[in-house]
């Protein structure tokens, strides 16, 4: 964050504000962790704040401190719309384009509040008075820690705030192993542990709570995997019917896409998941090395994200989507397997 932006934020927070904090649609650990941590911090600063999630999120994130205060835009729509109308400041966390909040986009566009963006995805849009965007960061949670540090307030980090920040850094770095995990990330994490984050317990809450439905679905996903060695690519499909058969619950397929990358020689992995209710195929893309799935998702599947992790969508059927994907893949042969 540049000194001017820090001064702007300090001046904004020196006055009592009505604050809304927004994660992206289908929020993940980093989105919820950063929002809940910022919520805790702003409360410590004496501000009135609300976290408003565009929609529901998985059970493995619902143990997080302050989770009970989260307002679900879909379920508590009137209250959420009112809070967005009344807000004087809106923080948008872990996303950088207003199209990432689904149905909440209209209410955000109509809001008169000053926007503050904190985010680490590629190609930020220009909607905020303060844009703290850094694609080199491991996670938005690491950035929220920096944000608190820029304000000179690290002493206000409580155990709850530390727990939420730790959760987001852990989930977004694949437990501290992805490329964006820096020595600075580890220093932040060490500080969070000193401030009360219980690393073993957090890991257990997020990763050791498999349900039978999730493990059964993993079995289906892995047996559906198609491996295209000549493109160094592996993809998985899961149809709505398969999800229904195994009693799918939100979050059950989290992390499945990564299995493709554990195969020797595979550098590009995808999962296509049918969502009949929304009439789309949701796509998650992962890569290792220089192949940019951000570009791939942006150019072909209305999505985006990071170089090595991105998401997108298709409004075709599963069969048509996979056919289209295979066709597109052909044009990437020299890039994927030079
Ligand atoms: P996931 O595959 O886990 O849903 O998302 C991987 C990364 O891509 C995350 O950082 C997520 O925020 C981003 N992402 C997921 N879906 C979309 C999308 O539809 N559009 C954009 N721009 N980013 C996405
Ligand atoms: Mn993130």
mmCIF file of C-alpha atoms and ligand atoms in Angstrom:
data_model
loop_
_atom_site.group_PDB
_atom_site.id
_atom_site.type_symbol
_atom_site.label_atom_id
_atom_site.label_comp_id
_atom_site.label_asym_id
_atom_site.label_seq_id
_atom_site.Cartn_x
_atom_site.Cartn_y
_atom_site.Cartn_z
ATOM 1 C CA UNK A 1 0.000 0.000 0.000
ATOM 2 C CA UNK A 2 1.419 3.404 -0.864
ATOM 3 C CA UNK A 3 1.749 6.154 1.799
ATOM 4 C CA UNK A 4 -1.053 8.210 0.264
ATOM 5 C CA UNK A 5 -3.487 5.294 0.491
ATOM 6 C CA UNK A 6 -2.447 4.620 4.080
ATOM 7 C CA UNK A 7 -3.163 8.261 4.945
ATOM 8 C CA UNK A 8 -6.541 8.045 3.187
ATOM 9 C CA UNK A 9 -7.494 4.891 5.117
ATOM 10 C CA UNK A 10 -6.333 6.396 8.422
ATOM 11 C CA UNK A 11 -8.412 9.475 7.783
ATOM 12 C CA UNK A 12 -11.491 7.412 6.845
ATOM 13 C CA UNK A 13 -11.176 5.234 9.946
ATOM 14 C CA UNK A 14 -10.607 8.218 12.233
ATOM 15 C CA UNK A 15 -14.325 8.989 11.810
ATOM 16 C CA UNK A 16 -17.191 6.690 12.813
ATOM 17 C CA UNK A 17 -18.290 4.846 9.654
ATOM 18 C CA UNK A 18 -20.913 2.314 8.700
ATOM 19 C CA UNK A 19 -18.895 -0.443 7.126
ATOM 20 C CA UNK A 20 -19.799 -3.421 4.951
ATOM 21 C CA UNK A 21 -17.220 -6.123 4.225
ATOM 22 C CA UNK A 22 -17.803 -8.308 1.158
ATOM 23 C CA UNK A 23 -16.156 -11.556 0.014
ATOM 24 C CA UNK A 24 -16.642 -13.023 -3.485
ATOM 25 C CA UNK A 25 -19.450 -15.431 -4.364
ATOM 26 C CA UNK A 26 -18.877 -19.010 -3.147
ATOM 27 C CA UNK A 27 -16.394 -17.673 -0.601
ATOM 28 C CA UNK A 28 -13.395 -19.835 0.253
ATOM 29 C CA UNK A 29 -11.173 -19.888 3.341
ATOM 30 C CA UNK A 30 -9.206 -16.831 2.283
ATOM 31 C CA UNK A 31 -12.311 -14.808 1.444
ATOM 32 C CA UNK A 32 -14.079 -15.643 4.729
ATOM 33 C CA UNK A 33 -10.867 -15.472 6.780
ATOM 34 C CA UNK A 34 -9.973 -12.019 5.501
ATOM 35 C CA UNK A 35 -13.510 -10.658 5.926
ATOM 36 C CA UNK A 36 -13.944 -12.045 9.442
ATOM 37 C CA UNK A 37 -10.479 -10.865 10.495
ATOM 38 C CA UNK A 38 -11.097 -7.365 9.154
ATOM 39 C CA UNK A 39 -14.500 -7.394 10.868
ATOM 40 C CA UNK A 40 -12.838 -8.254 14.196
ATOM 41 C CA UNK A 41 -10.188 -5.587 13.672
ATOM 42 C CA UNK A 42 -12.681 -2.838 12.774
ATOM 43 C CA UNK A 43 -14.733 -3.726 15.853
ATOM 44 C CA UNK A 44 -11.579 -3.364 17.964
ATOM 45 C CA UNK A 45 -11.183 0.084 16.358
ATOM 46 C CA UNK A 46 -14.677 1.008 17.548
ATOM 47 C CA UNK A 47 -16.297 0.906 14.109
ATOM 48 C CA UNK A 48 -19.668 -0.592 13.183
ATOM 49 C CA UNK A 49 -19.146 -3.290 10.560
ATOM 50 C CA UNK A 50 -21.029 -6.178 8.935
ATOM 51 C CA UNK A 51 -19.756 -9.033 6.787
ATOM 52 C CA UNK A 52 -22.209 -9.715 3.943
ATOM 53 C CA UNK A 53 -21.549 -12.911 1.960
ATOM 54 C CA UNK A 54 -23.133 -13.118 -1.535
ATOM 55 C CA UNK A 55 -24.199 -16.720 -0.844
ATOM 56 C CA UNK A 56 -23.576 -19.703 1.386
ATOM 57 C CA UNK A 57 -20.203 -21.355 1.960
ATOM 58 C CA UNK A 58 -18.984 -24.790 3.100
ATOM 59 C CA UNK A 59 -19.443 -26.231 6.561
ATOM 60 C CA UNK A 60 -15.688 -26.653 7.000
ATOM 61 C CA UNK A 61 -15.475 -22.849 7.310
ATOM 62 C CA UNK A 62 -18.383 -22.362 9.690
ATOM 63 C CA UNK A 63 -16.418 -22.977 12.878
ATOM 64 C CA UNK A 64 -14.430 -19.788 12.273
ATOM 65 C CA UNK A 65 -14.551 -17.087 14.964
ATOM 66 C CA UNK A 66 -17.292 -14.461 14.345
ATOM 67 C CA UNK A 67 -18.935 -16.750 11.749
ATOM 68 C CA UNK A 68 -22.312 -16.244 13.447
ATOM 69 C CA UNK A 69 -22.258 -12.547 12.580
ATOM 70 C CA UNK A 70 -22.137 -13.173 8.794
ATOM 71 C CA UNK A 71 -25.168 -11.985 6.834
ATOM 72 C CA UNK A 72 -26.108 -14.102 3.809
ATOM 73 C CA UNK A 73 -27.240 -11.832 0.943
ATOM 74 C CA UNK A 74 -29.525 -14.543 -0.466
ATOM 75 C CA UNK A 75 -31.186 -15.473 2.817
ATOM 76 C CA UNK A 76 -31.354 -12.050 4.486
ATOM 77 C CA UNK A 77 -31.748 -10.018 1.345
ATOM 78 C CA UNK A 78 -33.680 -7.015 2.667
ATOM 79 C CA UNK A 79 -31.337 -6.489 5.586
ATOM 80 C CA UNK A 80 -28.286 -6.895 3.349
ATOM 81 C CA UNK A 81 -29.594 -4.413 0.754
ATOM 82 C CA UNK A 82 -30.366 -1.892 3.494
ATOM 83 C CA UNK A 83 -26.884 -2.244 5.021
ATOM 84 C CA UNK A 84 -25.284 -1.714 1.603
ATOM 85 C CA UNK A 85 -27.435 1.365 0.988
ATOM 86 C CA UNK A 86 -26.544 2.826 4.375
ATOM 87 C CA UNK A 87 -22.853 1.931 4.255
ATOM 88 C CA UNK A 88 -20.336 4.759 4.136
ATOM 89 C CA UNK A 89 -17.417 2.407 3.477
ATOM 90 C CA UNK A 90 -17.436 -0.930 1.632
ATOM 91 C CA UNK A 91 -14.432 -3.225 1.751
ATOM 92 C CA UNK A 92 -14.254 -5.785 -1.072
ATOM 93 C CA UNK A 93 -11.947 -8.633 -0.154
ATOM 94 C CA UNK A 94 -10.351 -11.419 -2.211
ATOM 95 C CA UNK A 95 -11.841 -10.267 -5.519
ATOM 96 C CA UNK A 96 -11.267 -7.332 -7.840
ATOM 97 C CA UNK A 97 -14.252 -7.029 -10.142
ATOM 98 C CA UNK A 98 -17.854 -6.391 -9.108
ATOM 99 C CA UNK A 99 -19.068 -9.200 -11.378
ATOM 100 C CA UNK A 100 -17.579 -11.657 -8.841
ATOM 101 C CA UNK A 101 -20.425 -11.173 -6.309
ATOM 102 C CA UNK A 102 -23.262 -12.650 -8.405
ATOM 103 C CA UNK A 103 -26.686 -11.233 -7.570
ATOM 104 C CA UNK A 104 -25.176 -8.700 -5.179
ATOM 105 C CA UNK A 105 -23.620 -6.757 -8.056
ATOM 106 C CA UNK A 106 -26.619 -4.441 -8.553
ATOM 107 C CA UNK A 107 -26.719 -3.456 -4.882
ATOM 108 C CA UNK A 108 -22.962 -2.826 -4.855
ATOM 109 C CA UNK A 109 -23.132 -0.702 -7.996
ATOM 110 C CA UNK A 110 -25.951 1.359 -6.467
ATOM 111 C CA UNK A 111 -24.082 1.933 -3.203
ATOM 112 C CA UNK A 112 -22.800 5.438 -2.448
ATOM 113 C CA UNK A 113 -20.057 4.253 -0.063
ATOM 114 C CA UNK A 114 -16.331 4.661 -0.629
ATOM 115 C CA UNK A 115 -14.881 1.322 -1.744
ATOM 116 C CA UNK A 116 -11.630 -0.126 -0.441
ATOM 117 C CA UNK A 117 -10.282 -3.170 -2.293
ATOM 118 C CA UNK A 118 -7.816 -5.607 -0.753
ATOM 119 C CA UNK A 119 -6.983 -8.397 -3.202
ATOM 120 C CA UNK A 120 -4.292 -10.536 -4.805
ATOM 121 C CA UNK A 121 -5.870 -11.577 -8.127
ATOM 122 C CA UNK A 122 -4.718 -10.526 -11.591
ATOM 123 C CA UNK A 123 -6.033 -7.470 -13.445
ATOM 124 C CA UNK A 124 -7.966 -5.413 -10.857
ATOM 125 C CA UNK A 125 -10.888 -3.258 -11.994
ATOM 126 C CA UNK A 126 -11.031 0.402 -11.102
ATOM 127 C CA UNK A 127 -13.902 0.946 -8.655
ATOM 128 C CA UNK A 128 -12.274 1.762 -5.313
ATOM 129 C CA UNK A 129 -10.951 4.940 -3.704
ATOM 130 C CA UNK A 130 -8.194 2.766 -2.264
ATOM 131 C CA UNK A 131 -6.975 -0.219 -4.281
ATOM 132 C CA UNK A 132 -4.553 -2.390 -2.343
ATOM 133 C CA UNK A 133 -3.831 -5.001 -5.007
ATOM 134 C CA UNK A 134 -0.730 -7.193 -5.046
ATOM 135 C CA UNK A 135 -0.613 -10.335 -7.188
ATOM 136 C CA UNK A 136 2.606 -11.488 -5.519
ATOM 137 C CA UNK A 137 0.777 -12.029 -2.210
ATOM 138 C CA UNK A 138 -0.013 -15.527 -0.965
ATOM 139 C CA UNK A 139 -3.494 -14.567 0.136
ATOM 140 C CA UNK A 140 -5.814 -11.715 0.938
ATOM 141 C CA UNK A 141 -5.379 -12.704 4.593
ATOM 142 C CA UNK A 142 -1.653 -11.921 4.412
ATOM 143 C CA UNK A 143 -2.637 -8.551 2.931
ATOM 144 C CA UNK A 144 -5.130 -7.852 5.721
ATOM 145 C CA UNK A 145 -2.307 -8.520 8.182
ATOM 146 C CA UNK A 146 -0.165 -5.994 6.241
ATOM 147 C CA UNK A 147 -3.078 -3.574 6.175
ATOM 148 C CA UNK A 148 -3.338 -3.720 9.978
ATOM 149 C CA UNK A 149 0.456 -3.287 10.158
ATOM 150 C CA UNK A 150 0.364 -0.248 7.837
ATOM 151 C CA UNK A 151 -2.097 1.340 10.251
ATOM 152 C CA UNK A 152 0.322 0.634 13.107
ATOM 153 C CA UNK A 153 -2.226 -1.532 14.891
ATOM 154 C CA UNK A 154 -0.748 -5.065 15.052
ATOM 155 C CA UNK A 155 -1.148 -4.971 18.829
ATOM 156 C CA UNK A 156 -4.931 -5.078 18.356
ATOM 157 C CA UNK A 157 -4.724 -8.556 16.737
ATOM 158 C CA UNK A 158 -6.689 -10.827 19.057
ATOM 159 C CA UNK A 159 -6.697 -14.615 19.070
ATOM 160 C CA UNK A 160 -9.881 -14.589 16.948
ATOM 161 C CA UNK A 161 -8.397 -12.241 14.356
ATOM 162 C CA UNK A 162 -5.201 -14.323 14.252
ATOM 163 C CA UNK A 163 -7.217 -17.528 13.823
ATOM 164 C CA UNK A 164 -9.167 -16.117 10.882
ATOM 165 C CA UNK A 165 -6.039 -14.777 9.173
ATOM 166 C CA UNK A 166 -4.180 -18.051 9.713
ATOM 167 C CA UNK A 167 -7.068 -20.023 8.181
ATOM 168 C CA UNK A 168 -7.068 -17.984 4.972
ATOM 169 C CA UNK A 169 -3.303 -18.076 4.538
ATOM 170 C CA UNK A 170 -3.283 -21.834 5.141
ATOM 171 C CA UNK A 171 -6.089 -22.603 2.673
ATOM 172 C CA UNK A 172 -4.895 -20.250 -0.098
ATOM 173 C CA UNK A 173 -1.290 -21.507 0.038
ATOM 174 C CA UNK A 174 -2.253 -25.216 0.034
ATOM 175 C CA UNK A 175 -0.838 -25.392 3.582
ATOM 176 C CA UNK A 176 2.176 -23.187 2.832
ATOM 177 C CA UNK A 177 3.411 -24.947 -0.288
ATOM 178 C CA UNK A 178 2.333 -22.872 -3.315
ATOM 179 C CA UNK A 179 4.779 -20.622 -5.139
ATOM 180 C CA UNK A 180 3.419 -17.423 -3.605
ATOM 181 C CA UNK A 181 4.343 -18.614 -0.094
ATOM 182 C CA UNK A 182 7.259 -16.350 0.859
ATOM 183 C CA UNK A 183 9.515 -16.033 3.871
ATOM 184 C CA UNK A 184 7.368 -13.019 4.718
ATOM 185 C CA UNK A 185 4.274 -15.253 4.659
ATOM 186 C CA UNK A 186 5.943 -17.524 7.204
ATOM 187 C CA UNK A 187 6.883 -14.514 9.364
ATOM 188 C CA UNK A 188 3.265 -13.365 9.350
ATOM 189 C CA UNK A 189 2.098 -16.874 10.218
ATOM 190 C CA UNK A 190 4.630 -17.071 13.072
ATOM 191 C CA UNK A 191 3.276 -13.793 14.426
ATOM 192 C CA UNK A 192 -0.287 -15.121 14.177
ATOM 193 C CA UNK A 193 0.663 -18.220 16.164
ATOM 194 C CA UNK A 194 2.259 -15.941 18.789
ATOM 195 C CA UNK A 195 -1.016 -14.047 18.934
ATOM 196 C CA UNK A 196 -3.019 -17.175 19.662
ATOM 197 C CA UNK A 197 -3.775 -18.983 16.377
ATOM 198 C CA UNK A 198 -3.782 -22.717 17.157
ATOM 199 C CA UNK A 199 -2.282 -24.118 13.968
ATOM 200 C CA UNK A 200 -2.950 -27.800 14.662
ATOM 201 C CA UNK A 201 -6.570 -27.208 15.612
ATOM 202 C CA UNK A 202 -7.216 -24.964 12.591
ATOM 203 C CA UNK A 203 -5.766 -27.594 10.257
ATOM 204 C CA UNK A 204 -7.950 -30.257 11.851
ATOM 205 C CA UNK A 205 -11.126 -28.149 11.564
ATOM 206 C CA UNK A 206 -10.570 -27.465 7.859
ATOM 207 C CA UNK A 207 -9.069 -30.699 6.562
ATOM 208 C CA UNK A 208 -9.965 -33.540 8.902
ATOM 209 C CA UNK A 209 -13.727 -33.255 8.691
ATOM 210 C CA UNK A 210 -14.424 -35.398 5.632
ATOM 211 C CA UNK A 211 -17.966 -36.653 5.207
ATOM 212 C CA UNK A 212 -18.873 -39.987 3.592
ATOM 213 C CA UNK A 213 -20.441 -38.039 0.690
ATOM 214 C CA UNK A 214 -17.196 -36.203 0.007
ATOM 215 C CA UNK A 215 -15.086 -39.352 0.008
ATOM 216 C CA UNK A 216 -17.556 -41.172 -2.235
ATOM 217 C CA UNK A 217 -17.571 -38.232 -4.640
ATOM 218 C CA UNK A 218 -13.785 -38.211 -4.641
ATOM 219 C CA UNK A 219 -13.914 -41.833 -5.767
ATOM 220 C CA UNK A 220 -16.255 -40.928 -8.634
ATOM 221 C CA UNK A 221 -14.156 -37.897 -9.568
ATOM 222 C CA UNK A 222 -10.918 -39.862 -9.699
ATOM 223 C CA UNK A 223 -12.408 -42.633 -11.778
ATOM 224 C CA UNK A 224 -13.836 -40.032 -14.183
ATOM 225 C CA UNK A 225 -10.416 -38.439 -14.647
ATOM 226 C CA UNK A 226 -9.233 -38.152 -18.234
ATOM 227 C CA UNK A 227 -5.471 -37.963 -18.714
ATOM 228 C CA UNK A 228 -4.120 -36.422 -21.907
ATOM 229 C CA UNK A 229 -0.376 -37.015 -21.676
ATOM 230 C CA UNK A 230 0.392 -35.337 -25.007
ATOM 231 C CA UNK A 231 -1.090 -32.106 -23.630
ATOM 232 C CA UNK A 232 0.262 -32.764 -20.122
ATOM 233 C CA UNK A 233 -3.334 -32.209 -19.009
ATOM 234 C CA UNK A 234 -5.780 -34.053 -16.759
ATOM 235 C CA UNK A 235 -9.438 -33.202 -16.269
ATOM 236 C CA UNK A 236 -12.294 -34.428 -14.120
ATOM 237 C CA UNK A 237 -16.034 -34.167 -14.729
ATOM 238 C CA UNK A 238 -18.837 -34.411 -12.180
ATOM 239 C CA UNK A 239 -22.417 -34.279 -13.403
ATOM 240 C CA UNK A 240 -25.364 -33.111 -11.329
ATOM 241 C CA UNK A 241 -26.620 -36.691 -11.342
ATOM 242 C CA UNK A 242 -23.375 -37.937 -9.825
ATOM 243 C CA UNK A 243 -23.471 -35.161 -7.228
ATOM 244 C CA UNK A 244 -27.059 -36.046 -6.326
ATOM 245 C CA UNK A 245 -26.343 -39.778 -6.099
ATOM 246 C CA UNK A 246 -23.738 -39.110 -3.435
ATOM 247 C CA UNK A 247 -25.691 -36.427 -1.575
ATOM 248 C CA UNK A 248 -23.375 -33.567 -2.514
ATOM 249 C CA UNK A 249 -23.040 -30.715 -0.032
ATOM 250 C CA UNK A 250 -21.371 -27.371 -0.722
ATOM 251 C CA UNK A 251 -17.605 -27.680 -0.328
ATOM 252 C CA UNK A 252 -17.509 -31.451 -0.904
ATOM 253 C CA UNK A 253 -15.472 -31.102 -4.111
ATOM 254 C CA UNK A 254 -12.956 -28.628 -2.680
ATOM 255 C CA UNK A 255 -9.418 -29.620 -3.657
ATOM 256 C CA UNK A 256 -10.388 -32.412 -6.091
ATOM 257 C CA UNK A 257 -8.884 -30.493 -9.006
ATOM 258 C CA UNK A 258 -5.417 -30.704 -7.448
ATOM 259 C CA UNK A 259 -5.178 -34.492 -7.829
ATOM 260 C CA UNK A 260 -4.485 -34.133 -11.557
ATOM 261 C CA UNK A 261 -1.310 -32.193 -10.832
ATOM 262 C CA UNK A 262 0.088 -34.976 -8.648
ATOM 263 C CA UNK A 263 0.542 -37.123 -11.775
ATOM 264 C CA UNK A 264 4.036 -37.168 -13.215
ATOM 265 C CA UNK A 265 4.298 -34.913 -16.257
ATOM 266 C CA UNK A 266 0.905 -33.244 -15.790
ATOM 267 C CA UNK A 267 1.081 -29.428 -15.614
ATOM 268 C CA UNK A 268 -2.550 -28.462 -16.312
ATOM 269 C CA UNK A 269 -5.531 -29.815 -14.347
ATOM 270 C CA UNK A 270 -9.218 -28.972 -14.465
ATOM 271 C CA UNK A 271 -12.505 -30.020 -12.931
ATOM 272 C CA UNK A 272 -15.877 -29.426 -14.590
ATOM 273 C CA UNK A 273 -18.779 -29.492 -12.140
ATOM 274 C CA UNK A 274 -22.353 -29.301 -13.329
ATOM 275 C CA UNK A 275 -24.719 -26.960 -11.460
ATOM 276 C CA UNK A 276 -28.241 -27.538 -12.805
ATOM 277 C CA UNK A 277 -29.781 -24.889 -10.560
ATOM 278 C CA UNK A 278 -27.588 -22.138 -12.029
ATOM 279 C CA UNK A 279 -27.595 -23.757 -15.465
ATOM 280 C CA UNK A 280 -23.812 -23.701 -15.685
ATOM 281 C CA UNK A 281 -20.731 -25.881 -15.592
ATOM 282 C CA UNK A 282 -18.386 -24.421 -12.959
ATOM 283 C CA UNK A 283 -14.752 -24.902 -13.929
ATOM 284 C CA UNK A 284 -11.698 -24.882 -11.668
ATOM 285 C CA UNK A 285 -8.288 -24.710 -13.318
ATOM 286 C CA UNK A 286 -4.826 -25.313 -11.850
ATOM 287 C CA UNK A 287 -1.322 -25.402 -13.308
ATOM 288 C CA UNK A 288 2.283 -25.684 -12.277
ATOM 289 C CA UNK A 289 5.010 -23.547 -13.820
ATOM 290 C CA UNK A 290 4.444 -20.761 -16.322
ATOM 291 C CA UNK A 291 1.235 -21.913 -18.013
ATOM 292 C CA UNK A 292 -1.301 -19.223 -17.060
ATOM 293 C CA UNK A 293 -4.713 -20.612 -16.175
ATOM 294 C CA UNK A 294 -5.765 -17.017 -15.457
ATOM 295 C CA UNK A 295 -5.337 -16.266 -19.171
ATOM 296 C CA UNK A 296 -6.923 -19.553 -20.217
ATOM 297 C CA UNK A 297 -10.008 -18.991 -18.028
ATOM 298 C CA UNK A 298 -10.267 -15.321 -19.006
ATOM 299 C CA UNK A 299 -9.958 -16.019 -22.751
ATOM 300 C CA UNK A 300 -12.262 -19.036 -23.011
ATOM 301 C CA UNK A 301 -14.456 -19.506 -19.932
ATOM 302 C CA UNK A 302 -15.541 -16.068 -18.632
ATOM 303 C CA UNK A 303 -13.292 -16.392 -15.608
ATOM 304 C CA UNK A 304 -9.897 -15.565 -14.208
ATOM 305 C CA UNK A 305 -7.858 -15.738 -11.018
ATOM 306 C CA UNK A 306 -4.142 -16.328 -10.621
ATOM 307 C CA UNK A 307 -1.454 -17.731 -12.935
ATOM 308 C CA UNK A 308 -1.646 -21.181 -11.285
ATOM 309 C CA UNK A 309 -5.239 -21.211 -9.953
ATOM 310 C CA UNK A 310 -8.308 -19.847 -11.652
ATOM 311 C CA UNK A 311 -12.010 -20.427 -12.128
ATOM 312 C CA UNK A 312 -14.489 -20.051 -14.929
ATOM 313 C CA UNK A 313 -17.870 -21.177 -16.249
ATOM 314 C CA UNK A 314 -19.686 -22.503 -19.271
ATOM 315 C CA UNK A 315 -23.336 -22.303 -20.164
ATOM 316 C CA UNK A 316 -23.187 -25.274 -22.535
ATOM 317 C CA UNK A 317 -24.045 -28.801 -21.432
ATOM 318 C CA UNK A 318 -21.343 -30.939 -19.826
ATOM 319 C CA UNK A 319 -20.818 -32.868 -23.029
ATOM 320 C CA UNK A 320 -20.593 -29.733 -25.175
ATOM 321 C CA UNK A 321 -18.354 -27.997 -22.653
ATOM 322 C CA UNK A 322 -15.889 -30.882 -22.617
ATOM 323 C CA UNK A 323 -15.958 -31.056 -26.422
ATOM 324 C CA UNK A 324 -15.298 -27.333 -26.678
ATOM 325 C CA UNK A 325 -12.501 -27.616 -24.113
ATOM 326 C CA UNK A 326 -10.818 -30.410 -26.053
ATOM 327 C CA UNK A 327 -10.982 -28.308 -29.199
ATOM 328 C CA UNK A 328 -9.459 -25.277 -27.472
ATOM 329 C CA UNK A 329 -6.778 -27.473 -25.898
ATOM 330 C CA UNK A 330 -5.520 -28.468 -29.336
ATOM 331 C CA UNK A 331 -4.476 -24.850 -29.971
ATOM 332 C CA UNK A 332 -2.317 -24.939 -26.824
ATOM 333 C CA UNK A 333 -0.342 -28.051 -27.709
ATOM 334 C CA UNK A 334 2.982 -26.302 -28.341
ATOM 335 C CA UNK A 335 2.620 -24.198 -25.180
ATOM 336 C CA UNK A 336 1.771 -27.189 -22.977
ATOM 337 C CA UNK A 337 4.186 -29.679 -24.470
ATOM 338 C CA UNK A 338 6.961 -27.841 -26.298
HETATM 339 P P1 LIG B 1 -11.597 -22.097 -7.449
HETATM 340 O O1 LIG B 1 -11.230 -22.936 -8.611
HETATM 341 O O2 LIG B 1 -11.008 -22.624 -6.172
HETATM 342 O O3 LIG B 1 -13.056 -21.775 -7.373
HETATM 343 O O4 LIG B 1 -10.902 -20.695 -7.694
HETATM 344 C C1 LIG B 1 -9.540 -20.557 -7.958
HETATM 345 C C2 LIG B 1 -9.170 -19.089 -8.016
HETATM 346 O O5 LIG B 1 -9.807 -18.464 -9.125
HETATM 347 C C3 LIG B 1 -9.625 -18.319 -6.791
HETATM 348 O O6 LIG B 1 -8.624 -17.388 -6.465
HETATM 349 C C4 LIG B 1 -10.890 -17.645 -7.232
HETATM 350 O O7 LIG B 1 -11.098 -16.444 -6.560
HETATM 351 C C5 LIG B 1 -10.692 -17.439 -8.723
HETATM 352 N N1 LIG B 1 -11.957 -17.653 -9.439
HETATM 353 C C6 LIG B 1 -12.801 -18.698 -9.330
HETATM 354 N N2 LIG B 1 -13.865 -18.585 -10.149
HETATM 355 C C7 LIG B 1 -13.689 -17.413 -10.805
HETATM 356 C C8 LIG B 1 -14.458 -16.709 -11.797
HETATM 357 O O8 LIG B 1 -15.524 -17.146 -12.247
HETATM 358 N N3 LIG B 1 -13.948 -15.516 -12.231
HETATM 359 C C9 LIG B 1 -12.755 -15.012 -11.780
HETATM 360 N N4 LIG B 1 -12.327 -13.834 -12.262
HETATM 361 N N5 LIG B 1 -12.033 -15.648 -10.839
HETATM 362 C C10 LIG B 1 -12.464 -16.811 -10.353
HETATM 363 MN MN1 LIG B 2 -7.461 -15.609 -2.099
#
